[in-house]
Amino acid sequence: MTHRSRNLAILGLQWGDEGKGKLVDLLSARFQNVVRFQGGNNAGHTVVVNGQSIALHQVPSGALHPECFLVVGSGVLLNLEVFRQELDRLSQRGVDVMGRLLISAKAHVILPHHIALDQWREGGAGANKIGTTGRGIGPAYEMKAARMGIRMGDLKHPETLVDRILPGYKEVRILLGPDASLPTPEAIVAQLMEFAKPLLSCIGDTQAHLMDAEKKGESILFEGAQATLLDIDHGTYPFVTSSNCSIGGLFTGTGLSHKSIGNVLGVAKAYTTRVGAGPMPSELLDATGARLREVGREFGTTTGRPRRCGWFDAPITRHAVRTNGADGLGLMKLDVLDGFPEVGLVIGYRNGHGELSANLPSCSQDWLDLTPEVRMFKGWSQPTRGVKSLSELPTEARGYLDALMEIVEAPIAYLSTGPDRDEGFVWPGCFLDGVI
Ligand code: GDP
Ligand code: IMO
Ligand code: MG
C-alpha cells in the first residue's frame, strides 16, 4: 500500500466562477507550489484580502503568498500581453513573482489571429454562438491540436517564429477574408518577443520541477480554471470551453501521474450561475434570479457580463463530484441566500414525458426538453455572512446544507460565508480539518 499524497486539487463543479480563487489563496498558505494546468485568460479568479480585491487571470492564485512557488503548466494558454499587465498590476501592489515563477516550455501562446477568429465566429450572424470570452481560447487550442501552435519554449528561437505561425495565420486569413485587419506575421512576432523578453528566464521544464518538488517532500496545490460543466468532454457540449477542466486535464496539463493527487476539493456556489449560452435548467428569469445576481454581484470577472442565476442544481453538481472524485465540497457564497424567504434546490429534471431523473443528458438537444424539479426550503432570518463556525449557522441553513450534501453525495469541507479570507470555516471532521 502506498500512502496518499498530501497534494490537493481545487476544481470547479458548476459553470465556473464558483470561488476557486478565494480557496486557492486561502489554502496556498499551506502549500509550497501552486500550479495552473489548463485554460488561459478566459479565467478570472478573485482574491479578496482585507476588503481589497485582486482579479487573477493567468497568474496562479497563490501569488499573494511570497513563499509560494508559482507554476504555469503545459496545458495552459498564455496571452503574453495580458500576462505582463497582470504582473505589472501585482508589482504595483508590492507583489513580485518573478523570482518564484516557472512557465512550462510546452505551454501554448495565444496570438492576435486566434483572438480575431474567436471574435469573428461569435460576431457572425445568428451563428452557433457559444458566448465565449472572446480571448482566442478555442482557436489557440485548435492550433495546438492541429500542430500549428507556438509554445513558450519556441520563443527562445525567435528567428523560426514567422515560418512557424504562417500555416495557422494563412488559414485564419482565408476564413476572415482579405479585408480583415490583422497584423502581419512579422509584426505579430515582433510584438510577441517584446512581451516575452522579461519572461524568457522563467521558461523551463515544469514537469521536472514538480516531480523534483515532490521528491523533496514539497506540497503542491493544483488550481483548476473553468469547471466540469464547461469541460470539453464532460460538460454541456458544445456550450463549453476548449480544455479539460475536470480532473483529467490536471494530468495532461502538468505531466504528473495520478499518484500526485491526494485530495480533490470540488468548489460550488450555494446556488448556480453561468455566463454565456447553453443549457441551465435551474435558471431563474424572474425577480428571484435578479436578486441573486444583485446580492451575489454576479457579473463576470473577465468580461463584466451579467451571469445567469438560479437555484443550486444538484444533478450537475453530483455529476461533477463523480467525474472528479471530489472528496469534499468547498461550498461558497451561502451568505448570498441570506434573507430569501425560501431557498430552492433542484433535485432532478423532468423530461418531455414527465419522467424524473437526476442524470444529465449527453446530447445537447435533450437538454432543451428538461424542466427542473425544485424542492423548496424555508429561508433563514439570521444572517450567515461572516459566520465562522458550524454552531453559529441558523437551523434552517443547516437543514438546507444537509439536504444538499446528501443529494450531491459529497460532504462539505469548507463553507464560505463572505469573499474575504476569514469569512467561512472548515467543516469539523472533514479532510481539511487541521490543514487551515
Ligand atoms: P472563480 O473564477 O471560481 O475564482 O470565481 P470568481 O472570482 O470569478 O467569482 C467568485 C466571486 O465571489 C468573487 O467576486 C469572490 O470575491 C466572491 N466570493 C467568493 N466567496 C464568497 C462568499 O462566500 N460570499 C460572497 N458574498 N462572495 C464570495
Ligand atoms: P473561471 O476560471 C465562467 C465560459 C464562457 C463561455 C464558454 C466558452 O473564472 O471559472 P471560452 O472563452 O473559454 O471559449 O468560452 O466558457 N467560460 C467561463 N465561465 N468562468 C470561467 O472561468 C470561464 N471561462 C470560460 O463564458 O460560455
Ligand atoms: Mg471566475
PDB file of N, CA and C in Angstrom, residues 74-114:
ATOM      1  N   SER A  74       1.931  22.923 -18.657  1.00  0.00           N
ATOM      2  CA  SER A  74       1.940  22.770 -20.114  1.00  0.00           C
ATOM      3  C   SER A  74       0.549  22.872 -20.752  1.00  0.00           C
ATOM      4  N   GLY A  75      -0.505  22.633 -19.968  1.00  0.00           N
ATOM      5  CA  GLY A  75      -1.851  22.661 -20.544  1.00  0.00           C
ATOM      6  C   GLY A  75      -2.443  24.060 -20.619  1.00  0.00           C
ATOM      7  N   VAL A  76      -1.699  25.037 -20.119  1.00  0.00           N
ATOM      8  CA  VAL A  76      -2.218  26.416 -20.061  1.00  0.00           C
ATOM      9  C   VAL A  76      -1.966  27.130 -21.385  1.00  0.00           C
ATOM     10  N   LEU A  77      -2.822  28.098 -21.694  1.00  0.00           N
ATOM     11  CA  LEU A  77      -2.581  29.013 -22.814  1.00  0.00           C
ATOM     12  C   LEU A  77      -2.197  30.362 -22.230  1.00  0.00           C
ATOM     13  N   LEU A  78      -1.210  31.012 -22.824  1.00  0.00           N
ATOM     14  CA  LEU A  78      -0.815  32.324 -22.310  1.00  0.00           C
ATOM     15  C   LEU A  78      -0.984  33.420 -23.350  1.00  0.00           C
ATOM     16  N   ASN A  79      -1.664  34.480 -22.944  1.00  0.00           N
ATOM     17  CA  ASN A  79      -1.653  35.713 -23.708  1.00  0.00           C
ATOM     18  C   ASN A  79      -0.597  36.582 -23.028  1.00  0.00           C
ATOM     19  N   LEU A  80       0.529  36.761 -23.687  1.00  0.00           N
ATOM     20  CA  LEU A  80       1.666  37.385 -23.002  1.00  0.00           C
ATOM     21  C   LEU A  80       1.449  38.864 -22.707  1.00  0.00           C
ATOM     22  N   GLU A  81       0.668  39.525 -23.536  1.00  0.00           N
ATOM     23  CA  GLU A  81       0.384  40.941 -23.258  1.00  0.00           C
ATOM     24  C   GLU A  81      -0.401  41.054 -21.949  1.00  0.00           C
ATOM     25  N   VAL A  82      -1.437  40.222 -21.834  1.00  0.00           N
ATOM     26  CA  VAL A  82      -2.269  40.249 -20.628  1.00  0.00           C
ATOM     27  C   VAL A  82      -1.466  39.764 -19.418  1.00  0.00           C
ATOM     28  N   PHE A  83      -0.619  38.786 -19.649  1.00  0.00           N
ATOM     29  CA  PHE A  83       0.203  38.237 -18.564  1.00  0.00           C
ATOM     30  C   PHE A  83       1.115  39.328 -17.996  1.00  0.00           C
ATOM     31  N   ARG A  84       1.724  40.089 -18.910  1.00  0.00           N
ATOM     32  CA  ARG A  84       2.617  41.171 -18.471  1.00  0.00           C
ATOM     33  C   ARG A  84       1.842  42.238 -17.692  1.00  0.00           C
ATOM     34  N   GLN A  85       0.633  42.553 -18.185  1.00  0.00           N
ATOM     35  CA  GLN A  85      -0.187  43.555 -17.481  1.00  0.00           C
ATOM     36  C   GLN A  85      -0.517  43.076 -16.069  1.00  0.00           C
ATOM     37  N   GLU A  86      -0.781  41.769 -15.979  1.00  0.00           N
ATOM     38  CA  GLU A  86      -1.128  41.202 -14.682  1.00  0.00           C
ATOM     39  C   GLU A  86       0.072  41.263 -13.729  1.00  0.00           C
ATOM     40  N   LEU A  87       1.238  40.953 -14.261  1.00  0.00           N
ATOM     41  CA  LEU A  87       2.458  41.006 -13.441  1.00  0.00           C
ATOM     42  C   LEU A  87       2.719  42.450 -12.990  1.00  0.00           C
ATOM     43  N   ASP A  88       2.487  43.407 -13.892  1.00  0.00           N
ATOM     44  CA  ASP A  88       2.694  44.814 -13.540  1.00  0.00           C
ATOM     45  C   ASP A  88       1.735  45.252 -12.437  1.00  0.00           C
ATOM     46  N   ARG A  89       0.470  44.829 -12.590  1.00  0.00           N
ATOM     47  CA  ARG A  89      -0.533  45.206 -11.566  1.00  0.00           C
ATOM     48  C   ARG A  89      -0.146  44.647 -10.202  1.00  0.00           C
ATOM     49  N   LEU A  90       0.324  43.404 -10.212  1.00  0.00           N
ATOM     50  CA  LEU A  90       0.742  42.785  -8.946  1.00  0.00           C
ATOM     51  C   LEU A  90       1.930  43.539  -8.364  1.00  0.00           C
ATOM     52  N   SER A  91       2.862  43.875  -9.253  1.00  0.00           N
ATOM     53  CA  SER A  91       4.072  44.554  -8.807  1.00  0.00           C
ATOM     54  C   SER A  91       3.738  45.922  -8.204  1.00  0.00           C
ATOM     55  N   GLN A  92       2.755  46.621  -8.818  1.00  0.00           N
ATOM     56  CA  GLN A  92       2.324  47.918  -8.253  1.00  0.00           C
ATOM     57  C   GLN A  92       1.759  47.754  -6.846  1.00  0.00           C
ATOM     58  N   ARG A  93       1.254  46.562  -6.560  1.00  0.00           N
ATOM     59  CA  ARG A  93       0.729  46.307  -5.212  1.00  0.00           C
ATOM     60  C   ARG A  93       1.794  45.712  -4.296  1.00  0.00           C
ATOM     61  N   GLY A  94       3.016  45.718  -4.783  1.00  0.00           N
ATOM     62  CA  GLY A  94       4.116  45.218  -3.958  1.00  0.00           C
ATOM     63  C   GLY A  94       4.276  43.710  -4.014  1.00  0.00           C
ATOM     64  N   VAL A  95       3.607  43.063  -4.981  1.00  0.00           N
ATOM     65  CA  VAL A  95       3.719  41.602  -5.093  1.00  0.00           C
ATOM     66  C   VAL A  95       4.636  41.278  -6.269  1.00  0.00           C
ATOM     67  N   ASP A  96       5.822  40.761  -5.959  1.00  0.00           N
ATOM     68  CA  ASP A  96       6.757  40.424  -7.020  1.00  0.00           C
ATOM     69  C   ASP A  96       6.812  38.910  -7.170  1.00  0.00           C
ATOM     70  N   VAL A  97       6.534  38.408  -8.366  1.00  0.00           N
ATOM     71  CA  VAL A  97       6.517  36.948  -8.544  1.00  0.00           C
ATOM     72  C   VAL A  97       7.673  36.462  -9.415  1.00  0.00           C
ATOM     73  N   MET A  98       8.436  37.393  -9.977  1.00  0.00           N
ATOM     74  CA  MET A  98       9.411  36.981 -10.995  1.00  0.00           C
ATOM     75  C   MET A  98      10.439  35.952 -10.504  1.00  0.00           C
ATOM     76  N   GLY A  99      10.852  36.044  -9.258  1.00  0.00           N
ATOM     77  CA  GLY A  99      11.852  35.092  -8.765  1.00  0.00           C
ATOM     78  C   GLY A  99      11.270  33.753  -8.363  1.00  0.00           C
ATOM     79  N   ARG A 100       9.943  33.616  -8.465  1.00  0.00           N
ATOM     80  CA  ARG A 100       9.306  32.374  -8.000  1.00  0.00           C
ATOM     81  C   ARG A 100       8.229  31.919  -8.976  1.00  0.00           C
ATOM     82  N   LEU A 101       8.560  32.086 -10.257  1.00  0.00           N
ATOM     83  CA  LEU A 101       7.610  31.737 -11.315  1.00  0.00           C
ATOM     84  C   LEU A 101       8.286  30.847 -12.342  1.00  0.00           C
ATOM     85  N   LEU A 102       7.649  29.733 -12.681  1.00  0.00           N
ATOM     86  CA  LEU A 102       8.162  28.877 -13.750  1.00  0.00           C
ATOM     87  C   LEU A 102       7.031  28.599 -14.739  1.00  0.00           C
ATOM     88  N   ILE A 103       7.303  28.889 -16.015  1.00  0.00           N
ATOM     89  CA  ILE A 103       6.302  28.690 -17.072  1.00  0.00           C
ATOM     90  C   ILE A 103       6.752  27.519 -17.924  1.00  0.00           C
ATOM     91  N   SER A 104       5.853  26.601 -18.190  1.00  0.00           N
ATOM     92  CA  SER A 104       6.221  25.428 -18.995  1.00  0.00           C
ATOM     93  C   SER A 104       6.639  25.839 -20.408  1.00  0.00           C
ATOM     94  N   ALA A 105       7.738  25.261 -20.862  1.00  0.00           N
ATOM     95  CA  ALA A 105       8.174  25.485 -22.246  1.00  0.00           C
ATOM     96  C   ALA A 105       7.146  24.906 -23.227  1.00  0.00           C
ATOM     97  N   LYS A 106       6.266  24.039 -22.705  1.00  0.00           N
ATOM     98  CA  LYS A 106       5.257  23.410 -23.575  1.00  0.00           C
ATOM     99  C   LYS A 106       3.920  24.157 -23.584  1.00  0.00           C
ATOM    100  N   ALA A 107       3.789  25.187 -22.765  1.00  0.00           N
ATOM    101  CA  ALA A 107       2.527  25.949 -22.749  1.00  0.00           C
ATOM    102  C   ALA A 107       2.404  26.718 -24.063  1.00  0.00           C
ATOM    103  N   HIS A 108       1.203  26.771 -24.614  1.00  0.00           N
ATOM    104  CA  HIS A 108       0.997  27.438 -25.907  1.00  0.00           C
ATOM    105  C   HIS A 108       0.661  28.914 -25.719  1.00  0.00           C
ATOM    106  N   VAL A 109       0.962  29.703 -26.760  1.00  0.00           N
ATOM    107  CA  VAL A 109       0.643  31.133 -26.664  1.00  0.00           C
ATOM    108  C   VAL A 109      -0.583  31.464 -27.523  1.00  0.00           C
ATOM    109  N   ILE A 110      -1.319  32.446 -27.032  1.00  0.00           N
ATOM    110  CA  ILE A 110      -2.482  32.957 -27.772  1.00  0.00           C
ATOM    111  C   ILE A 110      -1.981  34.103 -28.649  1.00  0.00           C
ATOM    112  N   LEU A 111      -2.321  34.056 -29.920  1.00  0.00           N
ATOM    113  CA  LEU A 111      -1.832  35.061 -30.874  1.00  0.00           C
ATOM    114  C   LEU A 111      -3.003  35.923 -31.378  1.00  0.00           C
ATOM    115  N   PRO A 112      -2.702  37.109 -31.903  1.00  0.00           N
ATOM    116  CA  PRO A 112      -3.796  38.027 -32.311  1.00  0.00           C
ATOM    117  C   PRO A 112      -4.787  37.402 -33.293  1.00  0.00           C
ATOM    118  N   HIS A 113      -4.303  36.541 -34.213  1.00  0.00           N
ATOM    119  CA  HIS A 113      -5.270  35.961 -35.160  1.00  0.00           C
ATOM    120  C   HIS A 113      -6.173  34.919 -34.498  1.00  0.00           C
ATOM    121  N   HIS A 114      -5.739  34.338 -33.386  1.00  0.00           N
ATOM    122  CA  HIS A 114      -6.641  33.439 -32.638  1.00  0.00           C
ATOM    123  C   HIS A 114      -7.800  34.252 -32.051  1.00  0.00           C
TER     124      HIS A 114
END
